[in-house]
Coordinates of C-alpha atoms in Angstrom, one line a residue:
M1 CA 41.2 9.9 5.7
A2 CA 41.9 10.2 2.1
A3 CA 42.6 14.2 1.2
A4 CA 40.1 15.7 -1.3
G5 CA 39.2 19.4 -1.7
I6 CA 35.1 20.4 -1.4
V7 CA 32.9 21.0 -3.7
S8 CA 31.6 24.8 -4.5
A9 CA 28.7 26.2 -5.9
A10 CA 30.3 26.3 -9.3
V11 CA 31.0 23.0 -11.2
P12 CA 34.9 22.7 -12.1
T13 CA 36.4 20.4 -14.0
N14 CA 38.0 18.0 -11.5
I15 CA 34.3 17.2 -9.9
R16 CA 35.1 13.9 -9.9
Q17 CA 37.9 14.6 -7.6
L18 CA 36.0 16.6 -4.9
R19 CA 34.2 15.8 -1.5
P20 CA 31.0 17.1 -1.3
P21 CA 30.4 19.8 2.1
I22 CA 31.2 17.2 4.6
L23 CA 28.4 17.4 7.6
K24 CA 29.3 16.4 11.0
Y25 CA 27.0 14.7 12.8
K26 CA 26.3 14.7 16.6
P27 CA 27.5 11.5 18.5
S28 CA 24.7 9.1 19.4
M29 CA 22.0 10.7 22.1
W30 CA 22.3 6.5 23.9
G31 CA 26.2 7.1 25.0
D32 CA 27.0 3.6 26.4
T33 CA 23.0 3.2 27.9
F34 CA 22.5 0.0 27.2
A35 CA 26.1 -1.8 27.2
T36 CA 26.0 -2.7 30.9
F37 CA 22.9 -4.1 30.9
S38 CA 22.2 -7.7 32.5
L39 CA 19.1 -9.0 32.5
D40 CA 17.3 -10.1 35.6
H41 CA 15.9 -13.7 34.6
Q42 CA 14.3 -14.4 38.4
L43 CA 12.5 -10.6 38.0
Q44 CA 11.9 -11.7 34.0
E45 CA 10.4 -14.8 35.5
K46 CA 7.9 -13.3 37.6
Y47 CA 6.9 -11.3 35.2
S48 CA 6.2 -14.3 32.9
K49 CA 3.8 -15.7 35.6
E50 CA 1.4 -12.7 36.5
I51 CA 1.3 -12.7 32.7
E52 CA 0.3 -16.0 32.1
T53 CA -2.0 -15.5 35.3
L54 CA -3.6 -12.9 34.3
K55 CA -3.8 -13.5 30.5
K56 CA -6.6 -16.2 31.5
E57 CA -8.4 -13.3 33.3
V58 CA -8.3 -11.1 30.6
K59 CA -9.4 -14.1 27.8
S60 CA -12.2 -14.8 30.1
M61 CA -13.9 -10.9 29.6
L62 CA -12.5 -11.1 25.5
M63 CA -14.9 -14.4 25.0
A64 CA -17.4 -13.0 27.4
A65 CA -17.5 -9.4 25.7
T66 CA -20.1 -8.4 22.9
S67 CA -21.3 -5.7 20.5
T68 CA -19.1 -2.2 21.3
Q69 CA -18.4 -3.5 24.5
L70 CA -16.2 -6.1 22.8
M71 CA -14.9 -3.3 19.8
V72 CA -13.6 -0.9 22.9
L73 CA -11.5 -4.1 24.3
I74 CA -10.1 -5.6 21.2
D75 CA -9.0 -2.0 20.7
K76 CA -7.3 -1.4 24.0
L77 CA -5.4 -4.7 23.7
E78 CA -4.6 -3.8 20.3
R79 CA -2.7 -0.7 21.4
L80 CA -1.7 -1.5 25.4
G81 CA 0.7 -4.1 22.7
L82 CA -1.4 -7.4 24.1
S83 CA -3.3 -8.1 21.2
Y84 CA -0.4 -11.0 20.5
H85 CA -1.5 -13.2 23.6
F86 CA -5.0 -13.2 22.3
E87 CA -4.4 -13.4 17.9
A88 CA -6.7 -16.3 17.3
E89 CA -9.6 -15.3 19.8
I90 CA -9.4 -11.6 18.3
E91 CA -9.7 -13.2 14.6
D92 CA -12.5 -14.9 16.1
K93 CA -14.7 -12.4 17.7
L94 CA -13.9 -9.9 14.7
K95 CA -15.4 -12.4 12.2
Q96 CA -18.9 -12.6 14.7
V97 CA -18.5 -8.6 14.2
Y98 CA -18.3 -8.7 10.6
D99 CA -21.0 -11.4 10.3
L100 CA -23.8 -9.2 12.0
E101 CA -24.2 -6.1 9.7
E102 CA -27.8 -6.1 10.7
E103 CA -26.6 -4.4 13.8
V104 CA -25.2 -1.6 12.0
A105 CA -27.9 0.2 11.3
D106 CA -28.3 1.2 15.3
H107 CA -24.9 1.9 15.5
D108 CA -24.1 5.4 16.9
L109 CA -20.9 7.5 15.9
F110 CA -18.2 6.2 17.8
T111 CA -19.4 2.6 17.3
T112 CA -20.0 2.7 13.5
A113 CA -16.3 3.9 13.3
L114 CA -15.0 1.9 15.5
R115 CA -16.1 -1.0 14.0
F116 CA -15.2 0.4 10.3
R117 CA -11.7 0.8 11.2
L118 CA -10.9 -2.6 13.0
L119 CA -12.6 -4.6 10.5
R120 CA -10.6 -2.5 7.6
Q121 CA -7.5 -2.6 10.0
H122 CA -7.8 -6.4 9.9
Q123 CA -8.0 -7.0 6.0
Y124 CA -12.1 -7.2 5.7
H125 CA -13.9 -5.3 2.9
V126 CA -15.8 -3.0 4.6
S127 CA -17.7 0.0 3.1
C128 CA -17.8 3.5 3.6
D129 CA -21.6 4.0 3.2
V130 CA -22.0 2.8 6.7
F131 CA -21.4 6.4 7.6
D132 CA -23.7 7.8 4.9
K133 CA -26.4 8.1 8.1
F134 CA -24.3 11.0 9.9
V135 CA -23.8 13.3 6.9
S136 CA -26.4 16.0 4.8
K137 CA -27.8 15.1 1.7
D138 CA -24.1 17.2 0.3
G139 CA -22.3 15.1 1.7
K140 CA -20.8 17.2 4.6
W141 CA -20.5 16.5 7.9
D142 CA -21.9 19.3 10.2
L143 CA -22.6 17.5 13.6
E144 CA -23.2 19.4 16.7
I145 CA -20.6 18.3 19.0
S146 CA -20.5 19.5 22.9
L147 CA -17.6 18.7 25.1
S148 CA -19.1 15.7 26.5
R149 CA -16.9 13.0 26.6
D150 CA -19.1 10.5 25.0
D151 CA -19.3 13.4 22.0
I152 CA -15.6 13.6 22.0
E153 CA -15.1 10.2 22.1
G154 CA -17.3 9.9 19.0
V155 CA -15.3 12.1 17.0
L156 CA -11.9 10.6 18.1
S157 CA -13.1 7.5 16.8
L158 CA -14.7 9.1 13.4
Y159 CA -11.2 10.6 13.1
E160 CA -9.2 7.6 13.1
A161 CA -11.4 5.9 10.8
A162 CA -10.9 8.4 8.7
H163 CA -6.9 7.5 8.6
V164 CA -8.0 3.8 7.3
R165 CA -9.8 5.6 4.1
I166 CA -8.2 4.8 0.5
R167 CA -8.9 6.6 -2.4
D168 CA -12.4 8.2 -3.8
E169 CA -13.8 7.5 -0.6
K170 CA -15.1 11.4 -0.3
V171 CA -17.1 11.3 2.8
L172 CA -14.0 9.5 4.9
D173 CA -11.8 12.9 3.2
E174 CA -14.3 15.3 4.7
A175 CA -14.6 13.4 8.0
A176 CA -10.6 13.9 8.2
A177 CA -11.3 17.6 7.6
F178 CA -14.0 18.1 9.7
T179 CA -12.6 16.0 12.6
I180 CA -8.9 17.3 12.7
H181 CA -10.6 21.3 12.8
R182 CA -12.9 20.2 15.6
L183 CA -10.5 18.2 17.9
K184 CA -8.3 21.3 17.5
H185 CA -10.8 23.7 18.3
V186 CA -12.3 21.6 21.7
L187 CA -8.4 20.6 22.6
P188 CA -7.6 23.7 25.2
Q189 CA -11.1 23.1 26.9
L190 CA -11.0 19.2 27.7
E191 CA -10.1 17.7 31.2
S192 CA -6.6 15.7 31.1
A193 CA -7.6 12.3 30.6
I194 CA -9.3 12.7 27.1
K195 CA -7.3 15.4 26.4
E196 CA -4.2 13.3 26.7
K197 CA -5.9 11.1 24.1
V198 CA -6.8 13.6 21.5
E199 CA -3.3 15.3 22.0
L200 CA -1.7 11.5 21.2
A201 CA -4.3 10.6 18.1
L202 CA -3.8 14.4 16.6
Q203 CA 0.0 13.7 16.3
H204 CA -0.5 10.1 14.7
P205 CA -3.6 8.6 14.3
I206 CA -3.3 4.6 15.1
H207 CA -3.5 3.3 11.9
K208 CA -0.3 5.4 10.9
S209 CA 1.4 5.1 14.4
L210 CA 2.7 2.5 16.3
P211 CA 1.7 1.5 19.4
L212 CA 4.8 0.3 20.3
L213 CA 6.1 3.5 21.0
N214 CA 3.0 4.8 22.5
F215 CA 2.6 1.4 25.3
R216 CA 3.1 3.5 28.5
S217 CA 1.1 6.4 26.9
Y218 CA -1.6 4.4 26.5
I219 CA -1.1 2.4 30.1
N220 CA -1.2 5.9 31.6
I221 CA -4.6 7.3 29.8
Y222 CA -6.5 4.0 30.7
E223 CA -5.2 3.8 34.3
G224 CA -6.0 7.4 34.5
E225 CA -9.2 7.7 33.0
G226 CA -10.8 4.9 35.6
L227 CA -12.9 2.8 32.8
T228 CA -10.4 -0.2 32.2
N229 CA -10.6 -3.4 33.9
E230 CA -7.8 -3.6 36.9
S231 CA -6.6 -6.9 35.0
V232 CA -5.8 -5.1 31.3
V233 CA -4.6 -3.0 33.2
K234 CA -2.1 -4.9 35.1
L235 CA -1.5 -6.9 32.1
S236 CA -0.2 -4.3 30.3
K237 CA 2.0 -3.0 32.9
F238 CA 3.9 -6.6 33.4
N239 CA 3.7 -7.0 29.5
F240 CA 5.5 -3.6 29.5
N241 CA 8.7 -4.7 31.9
F242 CA 8.9 -7.8 30.4
L243 CA 9.2 -6.5 26.7
Q244 CA 11.3 -3.9 28.1
N245 CA 13.7 -6.4 29.4
I246 CA 14.1 -8.2 26.5
Y247 CA 14.6 -5.1 24.1
R248 CA 17.5 -3.7 26.7
K249 CA 19.3 -7.5 26.4
E250 CA 19.1 -7.5 22.8
L251 CA 20.5 -3.6 22.6
A252 CA 23.5 -4.7 25.0
E253 CA 23.8 -7.4 22.5
L254 CA 23.8 -5.2 19.3
T255 CA 26.1 -2.4 21.6
S256 CA 28.9 -4.9 22.1
W257 CA 28.3 -5.9 18.1
W258 CA 28.9 -2.3 17.2
N259 CA 31.2 -1.5 19.3
K260 CA 34.3 -4.1 18.2
Y261 CA 34.2 -2.9 14.8
E262 CA 35.0 1.0 15.9
L263 CA 33.3 2.2 13.0
K264 CA 32.1 5.2 15.0
S265 CA 36.5 6.5 15.3
K266 CA 37.1 4.7 11.9
L267 CA 34.3 6.4 9.9
P268 CA 33.7 10.0 11.6
Y269 CA 31.6 11.6 8.6
A270 CA 28.7 8.6 9.4
R271 CA 26.1 8.5 11.8
D272 CA 26.4 6.3 14.9
R273 CA 22.2 5.1 15.3
L274 CA 22.1 1.8 16.6
V275 CA 19.4 2.8 18.8
E276 CA 17.5 4.1 16.4
C277 CA 18.1 1.1 13.9
Y278 CA 16.8 -1.2 16.2
I279 CA 13.3 0.7 16.7
W280 CA 12.9 0.0 13.0
G281 CA 13.2 -3.2 13.4
A282 CA 11.1 -3.6 16.6
A283 CA 8.8 -1.5 14.5
L284 CA 8.3 -4.4 12.1
R285 CA 7.5 -6.9 14.9
Y286 CA 7.4 -6.4 19.0
E287 CA 6.9 -9.3 19.8
P288 CA 9.5 -11.6 21.8
Q289 CA 10.1 -14.3 19.5
F290 CA 11.0 -12.3 16.8
A291 CA 14.9 -11.3 18.7
Y292 CA 16.7 -12.0 15.0
L293 CA 14.5 -9.8 13.1
R294 CA 15.2 -6.6 15.1
A295 CA 18.7 -7.6 15.8
I296 CA 19.3 -8.2 11.9
V297 CA 17.0 -5.2 10.5
A298 CA 19.2 -3.0 13.1
K299 CA 22.5 -4.3 11.4
T300 CA 21.0 -3.7 8.3
M301 CA 20.0 -0.2 9.1
Q302 CA 23.2 0.7 10.4
L303 CA 25.3 -0.9 7.6
V304 CA 23.0 1.0 4.9
S305 CA 23.5 4.0 6.9
I306 CA 27.2 3.6 6.7
M307 CA 26.7 3.0 2.9
D308 CA 24.4 6.5 2.5
D309 CA 26.8 8.5 4.4
T310 CA 30.1 7.4 2.9
Y311 CA 27.9 7.8 -0.5
D312 CA 26.8 11.4 0.1
N313 CA 29.0 12.7 2.8
Y314 CA 32.4 11.9 2.3
G315 CA 33.4 10.0 -0.5
T316 CA 34.7 11.3 -4.2
L317 CA 32.7 10.6 -7.2
E318 CA 35.8 8.2 -8.4
E319 CA 35.8 6.7 -4.8
D320 CA 31.8 6.1 -5.5
D321 CA 32.7 4.7 -8.7
L322 CA 35.3 2.3 -7.5
L323 CA 33.1 1.2 -4.0
T324 CA 30.2 0.5 -6.4
D325 CA 32.5 -1.6 -8.8
I326 CA 33.9 -3.7 -6.0
L327 CA 30.7 -4.1 -4.3
E328 CA 29.0 -5.7 -7.8
K329 CA 32.3 -7.9 -7.6
W330 CA 31.5 -9.2 -4.2
N331 CA 34.9 -10.2 -3.5
L332 CA 37.3 -9.0 -0.8
D333 CA 40.2 -9.9 -3.0
E334 CA 39.6 -6.8 -5.1
I335 CA 39.5 -4.5 -2.0
D336 CA 43.2 -3.1 -2.6
V337 CA 42.1 -0.5 -5.4
L338 CA 40.1 1.3 -2.2
P339 CA 41.1 4.1 -0.6
D340 CA 41.5 2.6 3.1
F341 CA 38.4 4.7 4.6
M342 CA 36.3 2.5 2.0
K343 CA 38.2 -0.7 2.9
I344 CA 36.8 -0.3 6.0
V345 CA 33.2 -0.1 4.6
Y346 CA 33.5 -2.7 2.4
R347 CA 34.7 -5.1 5.6
F348 CA 32.4 -4.1 7.4
I349 CA 29.4 -4.8 4.9
M350 CA 31.0 -8.1 4.0
S351 CA 30.8 -9.1 7.7
V352 CA 27.5 -8.9 8.1
Y353 CA 26.6 -10.8 4.8
E354 CA 28.5 -13.2 5.9
D355 CA 26.8 -13.7 9.9
F356 CA 23.8 -13.4 7.5
E357 CA 24.6 -16.2 5.3
R358 CA 25.8 -18.3 8.5
E359 CA 22.0 -17.6 10.2
A360 CA 20.3 -18.2 6.8
E361 CA 21.8 -21.5 6.3
Q362 CA 21.0 -22.6 10.2
Q363 CA 17.3 -21.6 9.6
G364 CA 17.2 -23.6 6.0
K365 CA 17.0 -20.5 4.4
S366 CA 20.2 -20.5 2.1
F367 CA 18.3 -19.1 -0.8
A368 CA 18.2 -15.8 0.8
A369 CA 21.6 -15.3 1.1
P370 CA 22.2 -14.2 -3.0
Y371 CA 19.3 -12.1 -2.9
Y372 CA 20.8 -10.1 0.3
S373 CA 24.0 -9.3 -1.2
E374 CA 22.4 -7.9 -4.5
S375 CA 20.2 -6.0 -2.8
L376 CA 23.3 -4.0 -1.4
K377 CA 24.8 -4.0 -5.2
E378 CA 21.7 -2.9 -6.4
L379 CA 21.5 0.2 -3.2
S380 CA 25.1 1.2 -3.9
R381 CA 24.2 1.4 -7.5
A382 CA 21.0 3.7 -6.5
Y383 CA 23.4 5.7 -4.2
N384 CA 26.3 6.5 -6.6
K385 CA 23.4 7.4 -9.4
E386 CA 22.1 10.0 -7.0
Q387 CA 25.1 11.2 -5.7
K388 CA 26.1 11.9 -9.3
W389 CA 23.2 13.9 -10.0
I390 CA 23.7 16.1 -7.1
M391 CA 27.3 16.6 -7.9
E392 CA 27.6 17.0 -11.1
R393 CA 24.2 19.2 -10.6
K394 CA 22.6 17.6 -12.8
M395 CA 19.1 16.3 -11.4
P396 CA 16.5 14.0 -13.2
P397 CA 13.3 14.1 -14.3
F398 CA 11.2 13.8 -10.6
E399 CA 9.9 10.5 -12.2
E400 CA 13.3 9.2 -12.8
Y401 CA 14.5 10.1 -9.6
M402 CA 11.2 8.5 -7.8
T403 CA 12.2 5.2 -9.6
N404 CA 15.7 5.0 -8.1
S405 CA 14.2 5.9 -4.5
V406 CA 12.7 2.6 -4.6
F407 CA 16.0 1.3 -4.3
T408 CA 17.5 4.3 -1.9
S409 CA 14.5 3.7 0.4
C410 CA 16.0 0.4 1.5
I411 CA 13.5 -1.6 1.5
Y412 CA 15.1 -4.6 -0.3
P413 CA 17.8 -5.1 2.0
M414 CA 15.8 -4.8 4.9
F415 CA 13.2 -6.9 4.2
I416 CA 15.0 -10.0 2.4
A417 CA 17.6 -9.2 6.0
F418 CA 14.3 -11.2 8.2
V419 CA 13.8 -13.5 6.0
P420 CA 15.9 -16.2 8.1
G421 CA 13.9 -14.9 10.7
M422 CA 10.5 -15.8 9.9
K423 CA 9.3 -19.2 9.2
S424 CA 6.2 -18.4 7.3
V425 CA 8.2 -16.2 5.0
T426 CA 10.0 -18.6 1.8
E427 CA 11.6 -17.8 -1.7
K428 CA 8.1 -17.2 -3.2
E429 CA 7.5 -14.2 -0.9
V430 CA 11.1 -12.5 -1.7
Q431 CA 10.5 -13.5 -5.4
W432 CA 6.7 -11.5 -4.8
L433 CA 8.7 -8.6 -3.1
L434 CA 11.4 -7.6 -6.3
S435 CA 8.0 -8.5 -8.6
E436 CA 7.3 -4.3 -7.9
P437 CA 3.6 -5.2 -6.5
K438 CA 2.2 -2.1 -5.9
I439 CA 1.9 -2.0 -2.3
V440 CA 5.3 -2.7 -2.5
I441 CA 6.3 0.4 -4.8
S442 CA 4.2 2.7 -3.2
T443 CA 5.3 1.8 0.6
A444 CA 8.7 2.5 -0.8
K445 CA 8.0 5.8 -2.5
M446 CA 5.8 6.9 0.5
G447 CA 8.8 6.0 2.8
R448 CA 11.4 8.2 0.8
T449 CA 9.3 10.8 0.5
L450 CA 8.9 10.7 4.2
E451 CA 12.6 11.1 4.5
D452 CA 13.2 13.7 2.0
L453 CA 10.4 15.9 3.9
G454 CA 12.7 15.6 6.5
S455 CA 16.1 15.8 5.4
H456 CA 15.8 18.0 2.5
E457 CA 17.3 21.2 5.0
R458 CA 19.9 19.7 6.0
E459 CA 21.2 17.7 2.9
N460 CA 20.9 21.3 0.8
R461 CA 23.8 22.0 2.8
D462 CA 22.7 25.7 3.0
G463 CA 22.1 26.4 -0.8
E464 CA 25.4 24.5 -1.9
M465 CA 23.4 21.2 -2.9
E466 CA 20.7 20.5 -4.8
T467 CA 18.3 17.9 -3.6
V468 CA 14.8 16.4 -4.5
V469 CA 13.0 19.6 -3.9
D470 CA 14.6 21.1 -6.5
C471 CA 14.5 18.5 -8.9
Y472 CA 10.6 18.9 -8.6
M473 CA 10.8 22.3 -8.5
K474 CA 12.4 22.2 -11.9
D475 CA 10.6 19.3 -13.2
K476 CA 7.1 20.9 -12.4
G477 CA 8.2 24.9 -12.8
V478 CA 6.5 25.7 -9.2
S479 CA 7.7 27.1 -5.7
K480 CA 9.2 25.4 -2.9
Q481 CA 6.0 25.8 -0.8
R482 CA 3.8 24.3 -3.6
T483 CA 6.4 21.7 -3.7
I484 CA 6.6 20.5 -0.1
Y485 CA 2.7 20.8 -0.4
E486 CA 2.7 18.1 -3.4
F487 CA 5.2 16.1 -1.5
E488 CA 2.3 15.7 1.5
Q489 CA 0.2 14.7 -0.8
L490 CA 2.3 12.1 -2.6
V491 CA 2.4 10.8 1.1
E492 CA -1.1 11.3 2.0
N493 CA -2.1 9.0 -1.4
G494 CA 0.7 6.7 -0.5
W495 CA -1.1 5.9 2.7
K496 CA -4.4 4.9 0.8
D497 CA -2.6 2.9 -1.5
V498 CA -0.6 1.4 0.8
T499 CA -4.4 0.9 3.2
A500 CA -6.2 -0.6 -0.2
E501 CA -3.4 -3.0 -1.1
W502 CA -3.4 -4.5 2.7
A503 CA -7.4 -4.9 2.9
K504 CA -6.8 -6.9 -0.4
E505 CA -6.6 -10.5 -0.5
N506 CA -2.8 -11.4 -1.1
S507 CA -1.8 -14.4 -2.2
V508 CA 1.9 -14.2 0.2
C509 CA 1.6 -14.2 3.5
K510 CA 0.2 -11.7 5.9
E511 CA 3.1 -10.5 7.9
M512 CA 5.0 -9.8 4.9
V513 CA 2.4 -7.4 3.9
E514 CA 2.3 -6.5 7.5
H515 CA 5.6 -5.2 8.0
L516 CA 5.5 -3.3 5.0
L517 CA 2.4 -1.1 6.5
N518 CA 4.9 -0.9 9.8
Y519 CA 7.9 0.0 7.6
G520 CA 5.3 3.1 6.3
R521 CA 4.6 3.7 10.3
I522 CA 8.0 3.6 11.4
A523 CA 9.0 6.4 8.2
E524 CA 5.8 8.4 9.2
I525 CA 7.0 8.5 13.1
T526 CA 10.7 9.0 12.2
Y527 CA 9.9 11.9 10.2
N528 CA 7.3 13.4 12.2
N529 CA 6.5 16.9 11.1
K530 CA 8.9 17.2 8.6
E531 CA 11.9 16.6 10.6
D532 CA 14.9 14.5 10.1
G533 CA 14.5 12.3 13.2
Y534 CA 16.6 9.5 12.4
T535 CA 19.6 12.4 12.2
E536 CA 18.4 14.1 14.8
P537 CA 16.7 12.1 17.0
E538 CA 16.5 13.9 20.2
K539 CA 13.8 16.2 19.7
Y540 CA 10.2 13.6 19.0
L541 CA 11.8 9.5 18.1
G542 CA 14.3 9.7 20.9
P543 CA 11.9 10.4 23.8
L544 CA 9.6 8.2 22.3
A545 CA 12.5 5.2 22.3
A546 CA 13.4 6.0 26.1
A547 CA 9.7 6.1 26.7
L548 CA 9.5 2.3 26.0
L549 CA 13.2 1.3 26.5
L550 CA 14.2 3.6 30.3
N551 CA 12.7 3.0 33.4
P552 CA 10.4 0.3 34.2
L553 CA 6.5 0.5 35.5
V554 CA 5.9 0.6 38.9
I555 CA 3.6 -2.2 39.4

């Protein structure tokens, strides 16, 4: 590694030659867990046959179901990761639910809230006025709630519905506060089956969560409470094991790809988080047919993570400028001006790009390659700009920082990366993505704010470096405590805006917009409780990933 000094609290005249305080990151918590996995094709074929048989039974149940029973079944199929088997049937059934508005007046709280949430999550226009019959004249929620299962399920259903609210839906703002308070109050007194369901919901409401990372928990809950059809439970178990084998096979291939670069030893300042990057890819699309998407998102995320750590955890400002300039030229012949460690980074970037370019051409999506390279150049410029602000202790106005954060959210390289693997995505969708539509900007800023809430203590380097929290405090003249609160409100309003945009009719393909929603969801989980689950996944993200990736279910 190139020799250089370390920055101190006072800014010296030679700041451009000094390194930032270098953090030593933990090695991957996974070790070589997935390196030796070999897919048992016979077992996978057995799972596949069982799935096909059980699908027929569950489809018959779905087609026969009506009213509340139907909505409950759809909700379970989505939480258990089975909805992709019945997409057309579910959409047809929800259209029927939407059309039967005359039934709404007779619905109880549980059914009213479930209908509202399912329809809004499926992009139907529904009004929160349906809840007016449950509140007092001044719009307050003051329901008498017992510990009966029906009452708790009603409050839980309302809690979930409140989290698909958009701006100016005051009745649902009030419902969110009311249900959180009530559920936390009764939680210690609940029996195990319903208690686990409430605990899971309070950690992350379903709209802001990924069933993918809770498939196992939902299977256990529904099997334990004994209220779910046995065929649905069995199908969910076979489906879970089938998906788990696919994911482990993909991770084995990714591990082989990653290990050949030997970057763990060549770039010891950088985070090795391939499995966590893969989880982000799976978060966008978990279905079996999207193997390419999961892999390229994982590769791209590990790539941008290396870039991030190179800029803010090792490179001097002079070196950062060099890397930014060479990336602008996008030419390996220019590599000799870089220090040795940056040559390694640059070659890695070019290798990932060349693989992407080749795949894009094979899939008839050659148009994507220039967009991909430009997104990486743009990201390097944004990282470089941010690092200058930090090292030179010249943090910009907060709005300028947030404008730059749209790029450092990495949303552009990540979303352009999966274009070759999505038949429905054309150049029109890429151009829409880059045209700064509200849902893209809101999602990017929300994701970056969640990351900042989770990582600012680490990036502060024990007070040696300024972060976006300091930026906001200075710009707005408020305390750190107030800043954290305001960031949490930015995230909450971001969710309202993203949900509102999702519920609109969009001219682009539904899948692209759905991926934006899933980006927000995995960011919410990764930076859960204002902690950096990407850098230190052992506490929260790691156990969720382990439940998905390790140990098949006993059937």
